[in-house]
Amino acid sequence: SFPVVVLISGSGSNLQALIDQSLQGNLDIEIKAVISNKASAYGLERAQKAGIPTHALSHKDFESREAFDTELAGLIDHYQPKLVVLAGFMRILTETFTRRYEGRMLNIHPSLLPKFKGLDTHQRAIDANEAEHGVSVHFVTAELDAGSVVLQASTLIEAGDTADKLAQKVHALEHIIYPLSVKWFSCGRLELKDGLAYLDGKPLPETGMR
Ligand code: GAR
């Protein structure tokens, strides 16, 4: 089946969603390895429980972003994945790295892109008095959180929603749309052409499917 490498930095609930969907037969991928830039990431335990090889590669052991990314690319390429999945991977990647995997690397970002690139998205959406918030899956390109969007899901921001509450709502959506996006890619339905995402040969709108 379809070889994938997943990069994480934390809890790995999106990784878990991919594992679960594969086990349930809804997603025909093989997660060859899970790599974290933090040795303490709980997602590494999730991977080990699922029998997936894991690596902790701390960016702190490298003197530059370039040196870290070179080592990371070497590790990834060892597994010959057809897709690299960023699932809560909280490192900015160099242009050399993003170019190497252009068209075969997806990220999930907790906002309705192009709104709220970067960090702290839930609190920023509340502070901006947004009526709705959500999550985007996008192809990774050199510019942070700016690659072509594949799929978005949204939720209303209700009175009394805190950043934590919103994060929970968004996570529930993430666990639906990330496995679906990965499925589209692994089936050959999804591709990046000239910087634009295509589903079944048709260009997706700027905000992806919603
Ligand atoms: C997710 O909410 C994901 O959208 C976000 O990190 C969380 C990881 O959760 N990603 C980013 O903020 C990327 N800049 P998880 O470890 O439970 O999958």
GROMACS .gro file of C-alpha atoms and ligand atoms in nm:
model
  228
    1SER     CA    1   0.000   0.000   0.000
    2PHE     CA    2   0.085   0.369  -0.013
    3PRO     CA    3   0.400   0.465   0.186
    4VAL     CA    4   0.368   0.771   0.410
    5VAL     CA    5   0.595   0.937   0.669
    6VAL     CA    6   0.430   1.148   0.941
    7LEU     CA    7   0.607   1.435   1.119
    8ILE     CA    8   0.484   1.546   1.463
    9SER     CA    9   0.585   1.760   1.759
   10GLY     CA   10   0.317   1.686   2.015
   11SER     CA   11   0.012   1.488   2.114
   12GLY     CA   12  -0.033   1.323   1.776
   13SER     CA   13  -0.413   1.304   1.777
   14ASN     CA   14  -0.410   1.361   1.401
   15LEU     CA   15  -0.157   1.080   1.366
   16GLN     CA   16  -0.397   0.865   1.570
   17ALA     CA   17  -0.682   0.950   1.335
   18LEU     CA   18  -0.472   0.830   1.040
   19ILE     CA   19  -0.376   0.511   1.224
   20ASP     CA   20  -0.739   0.443   1.320
   21GLN     CA   21  -0.874   0.504   0.972
   22SER     CA   22  -0.612   0.268   0.827
   23LEU     CA   23  -0.694  -0.002   1.082
   24GLN     CA   24  -1.064   0.037   1.005
   25GLY     CA   25  -0.990  -0.018   0.637
   26ASN     CA   26  -1.098   0.329   0.531
   27LEU     CA   27  -0.751   0.447   0.434
   28ASP     CA   28  -0.508   0.237   0.233
   29ILE     CA   29  -0.176   0.379   0.350
   30GLU     CA   30   0.124   0.237   0.529
   31ILE     CA   31   0.279   0.473   0.782
   32LYS     CA   32   0.644   0.379   0.741
   33ALA     CA   33   0.774   0.602   1.020
   34VAL     CA   34   0.679   0.879   1.259
   35ILE     CA   35   0.941   1.147   1.323
   36SER     CA   36   0.924   1.404   1.603
   37ASN     CA   37   1.152   1.697   1.672
   38LYS     CA   38   1.063   1.649   2.039
   39ALA     CA   39   1.156   1.329   2.219
   40SER     CA   40   0.873   1.380   2.470
   41ALA     CA   41   0.596   1.399   2.208
   42TYR     CA   42   0.310   1.170   2.310
   43GLY     CA   43   0.252   1.090   1.943
   44LEU     CA   44   0.569   0.878   1.949
   45GLU     CA   45   0.400   0.648   2.202
   46ARG     CA   46   0.090   0.629   1.986
   47ALA     CA   47   0.310   0.522   1.692
   48GLN     CA   48   0.496   0.263   1.898
   49LYS     CA   49   0.166   0.114   2.016
   50ALA     CA   50   0.068   0.080   1.651
   51GLY     CA   51   0.400  -0.089   1.569
   52ILE     CA   52   0.530   0.200   1.360
   53PRO     CA   53   0.904   0.285   1.366
   54THR     CA   54   0.972   0.616   1.541
   55HIS     CA   55   1.254   0.868   1.544
   56ALA     CA   56   1.315   1.166   1.769
   57LEU     CA   57   1.533   1.421   1.593
   58SER     CA   58   1.585   1.724   1.812
   59HIS     CA   59   1.640   2.048   1.628
   60LYS     CA   60   1.844   2.156   1.931
   61ASP     CA   61   2.120   1.915   1.831
   62PHE     CA   62   2.181   2.108   1.510
   63GLU     CA   63   2.356   2.438   1.465
   64SER     CA   64   2.134   2.565   1.188
   65ARG     CA   65   1.789   2.518   1.038
   66GLU     CA   66   1.959   2.393   0.719
   67ALA     CA   67   2.157   2.126   0.905
   68PHE     CA   68   1.842   2.001   1.083
   69ASP     CA   69   1.640   1.992   0.762
   70THR     CA   70   1.916   1.804   0.577
   71GLU     CA   71   1.923   1.535   0.844
   72LEU     CA   72   1.542   1.523   0.852
   73ALA     CA   73   1.524   1.481   0.473
   74GLY     CA   74   1.778   1.198   0.488
   75LEU     CA   75   1.569   1.021   0.750
   76ILE     CA   76   1.247   1.068   0.555
   77ASP     CA   77   1.398   0.956   0.224
   78HIS     CA   78   1.523   0.635   0.382
   79TYR     CA   79   1.156   0.527   0.395
   80GLN     CA   80   1.082   0.637   0.035
   81PRO     CA   81   0.740   0.783   0.116
   82LYS     CA   82   0.509   0.898  -0.160
   83LEU     CA   83   0.360   1.150   0.083
   84VAL     CA   84   0.496   1.340   0.384
   85VAL     CA   85   0.224   1.435   0.634
   86LEU     CA   86   0.286   1.722   0.877
   87ALA     CA   87   0.058   1.652   1.174
   88GLY     CA   88   0.122   1.917   1.436
   89PHE     CA   89   0.486   1.955   1.332
   90MET     CA   90   0.580   2.290   1.483
   91ARG     CA   91   0.902   2.376   1.300
   92ILE     CA   92   0.940   2.620   1.016
   93LEU     CA   93   1.098   2.438   0.723
   94THR     CA   94   1.364   2.574   0.488
   95GLU     CA   95   1.291   2.646   0.125
   96THR     CA   96   1.529   2.368   0.018
   97PHE     CA   97   1.330   2.120   0.226
   98THR     CA   98   0.987   2.236   0.108
   99ARG     CA   99   1.101   2.229  -0.257
  100ARG     CA  100   1.227   1.875  -0.217
  101TYR     CA  101   0.879   1.754  -0.118
  102GLU     CA  102   0.673   1.997  -0.323
  103GLY     CA  103   0.350   1.834  -0.435
  104ARG     CA  104   0.396   1.545  -0.193
  105MET     CA  105   0.376   1.713   0.148
  106LEU     CA  106   0.055   1.813   0.327
  107ASN     CA  107   0.003   2.019   0.642
  108ILE     CA  108  -0.297   2.077   0.866
  109HIS     CA  109  -0.336   2.425   1.009
  110PRO     CA  110  -0.595   2.523   1.273
  111SER     CA  111  -0.758   2.820   1.101
  112LEU     CA  112  -0.963   2.904   0.797
  113LEU     CA  113  -0.666   3.003   0.580
  114PRO     CA  114  -0.570   3.259   0.459
  115LYS     CA  115  -0.686   3.388   0.798
  116PHE     CA  116  -0.460   3.342   1.104
  117LYS     CA  117  -0.139   3.196   0.970
  118GLY     CA  118   0.117   3.110   1.237
  119LEU     CA  119   0.056   3.040   1.606
  120ASP     CA  120  -0.219   3.089   1.864
  121THR     CA  121  -0.494   3.075   1.602
  122HIS     CA  122  -0.789   2.996   1.832
  123GLN     CA  123  -0.732   3.292   2.063
  124ARG     CA  124  -0.670   3.521   1.768
  125ALA     CA  125  -0.997   3.416   1.604
  126ILE     CA  126  -1.186   3.494   1.928
  127ASP     CA  127  -1.007   3.828   1.973
  128ALA     CA  128  -1.093   3.925   1.616
  129ASN     CA  129  -1.463   3.861   1.686
  130GLU     CA  130  -1.486   3.609   1.405
  131ALA     CA  131  -1.826   3.444   1.360
  132GLU     CA  132  -1.663   3.119   1.252
  133HIS     CA  133  -1.333   2.940   1.277
  134GLY     CA  134  -1.195   2.613   1.154
  135VAL     CA  135  -0.913   2.417   0.999
  136SER     CA  136  -0.739   2.385   0.664
  137VAL     CA  137  -0.542   2.108   0.495
  138HIS     CA  138  -0.298   2.247   0.242
  139PHE     CA  139  -0.001   2.152   0.028
  140VAL     CA  140   0.322   2.279   0.179
  141THR     CA  141   0.516   2.537  -0.015
  142ALA     CA  142   0.808   2.757   0.091
  143GLU     CA  143   0.592   3.038   0.230
  144LEU     CA  144   0.453   2.955   0.577
  145ASP     CA  145   0.089   2.835   0.578
  146ALA     CA  146   0.041   2.973   0.226
  147GLY     CA  147   0.032   2.663   0.004
  148SER     CA  148  -0.275   2.573  -0.199
  149VAL     CA  149  -0.567   2.467   0.021
  150VAL     CA  150  -0.722   2.123  -0.027
  151LEU     CA  151  -1.002   2.103   0.226
  152GLN     CA  152  -1.144   2.321   0.504
  153ALA     CA  153  -1.399   2.258   0.777
  154SER     CA  154  -1.560   2.529   0.986
  155THR     CA  155  -1.742   2.569   1.316
  156LEU     CA  156  -1.932   2.863   1.466
  157ILE     CA  157  -1.767   3.057   1.745
  158GLU     CA  158  -2.028   3.061   2.021
  159ALA     CA  159  -2.061   3.298   2.316
  160GLY     CA  160  -1.838   3.177   2.597
  161ASP     CA  161  -1.602   2.981   2.370
  162THR     CA  162  -1.249   2.985   2.507
  163ALA     CA  163  -0.938   2.907   2.305
  164ASP     CA  164  -0.937   2.558   2.462
  165LYS     CA  165  -1.300   2.494   2.380
  166LEU     CA  166  -1.248   2.608   2.022
  167ALA     CA  167  -0.935   2.396   1.992
  168GLN     CA  168  -1.142   2.092   2.092
  169LYS     CA  169  -1.409   2.167   1.833
  170VAL     CA  170  -1.144   2.221   1.567
  171HIS     CA  171  -0.963   1.900   1.659
  172ALA     CA  172  -1.279   1.700   1.601
  173LEU     CA  173  -1.294   1.847   1.250
  174GLU     CA  174  -0.923   1.786   1.191
  175HIS     CA  175  -0.967   1.417   1.261
  176ILE     CA  176  -1.224   1.400   0.981
  177ILE     CA  177  -1.067   1.614   0.712
  178TYR     CA  178  -0.702   1.506   0.741
  179PRO     CA  179  -0.761   1.135   0.683
  180LEU     CA  180  -0.994   1.227   0.395
  181SER     CA  181  -0.733   1.451   0.231
  182VAL     CA  182  -0.464   1.184   0.270
  183LYS     CA  183  -0.704   0.933   0.120
  184TRP     CA  184  -0.763   1.155  -0.184
  185PHE     CA  185  -0.388   1.190  -0.231
  186SER     CA  186  -0.313   0.820  -0.188
  187CYS     CA  187  -0.586   0.730  -0.439
  188GLY     CA  188  -0.427   0.962  -0.696
  189ARG     CA  189  -0.727   1.196  -0.691
  190LEU     CA  190  -0.539   1.493  -0.545
  191GLU     CA  191  -0.237   1.668  -0.695
  192LEU     CA  192  -0.050   1.994  -0.702
  193LYS     CA  193   0.006   2.140  -1.050
  194ASP     CA  194   0.180   2.476  -1.101
  195GLY     CA  195   0.120   2.555  -0.733
  196LEU     CA  196  -0.253   2.481  -0.743
  197ALA     CA  197  -0.439   2.192  -0.582
  198TYR     CA  198  -0.647   1.975  -0.817
  199LEU     CA  199  -0.907   1.718  -0.721
  200ASP     CA  200  -1.006   1.471  -0.993
  201GLY     CA  201  -0.831   1.693  -1.246
  202LYS     CA  202  -1.031   2.003  -1.153
  203PRO     CA  203  -0.870   2.300  -0.978
  204LEU     CA  204  -0.996   2.349  -0.622
  205PRO     CA  205  -1.113   2.696  -0.517
  206GLU     CA  206  -0.867   2.913  -0.322
  207THR     CA  207  -1.018   2.801   0.007
  208GLY     CA  208  -1.019   2.436  -0.095
  209MET     CA  209  -1.334   2.226  -0.056
  210ARG     CA  210  -1.546   2.343   0.232
  211GAR     C1  211  -0.339   2.056   1.545
  211GAR     O1  212  -0.443   2.140   1.594
  211GAR     C2  213  -0.282   2.112   1.418
  211GAR     O2  214  -0.379   2.175   1.338
  211GAR     C3  215  -0.182   2.211   1.472
  211GAR     O3  216  -0.124   2.146   1.581
  211GAR     C4  217  -0.220   2.058   1.640
  211GAR     C5  218  -0.158   1.922   1.656
  211GAR     O4  219  -0.242   1.836   1.728
  211GAR     N1  220  -0.084   2.246   1.374
  211GAR     C6  221  -0.027   2.366   1.368
  211GAR     O5  222  -0.052   2.455   1.446
  211GAR     C7  223   0.074   2.382   1.257
  211GAR     N2  224   0.128   2.514   1.256
  211GAR     P1  225  -0.211   1.680   1.737
  211GAR     O6  226  -0.064   1.667   1.779
  211GAR     O7  227  -0.302   1.629   1.843
  211GAR     O8  228  -0.235   1.618   1.603
   0.00000   0.00000   0.00000
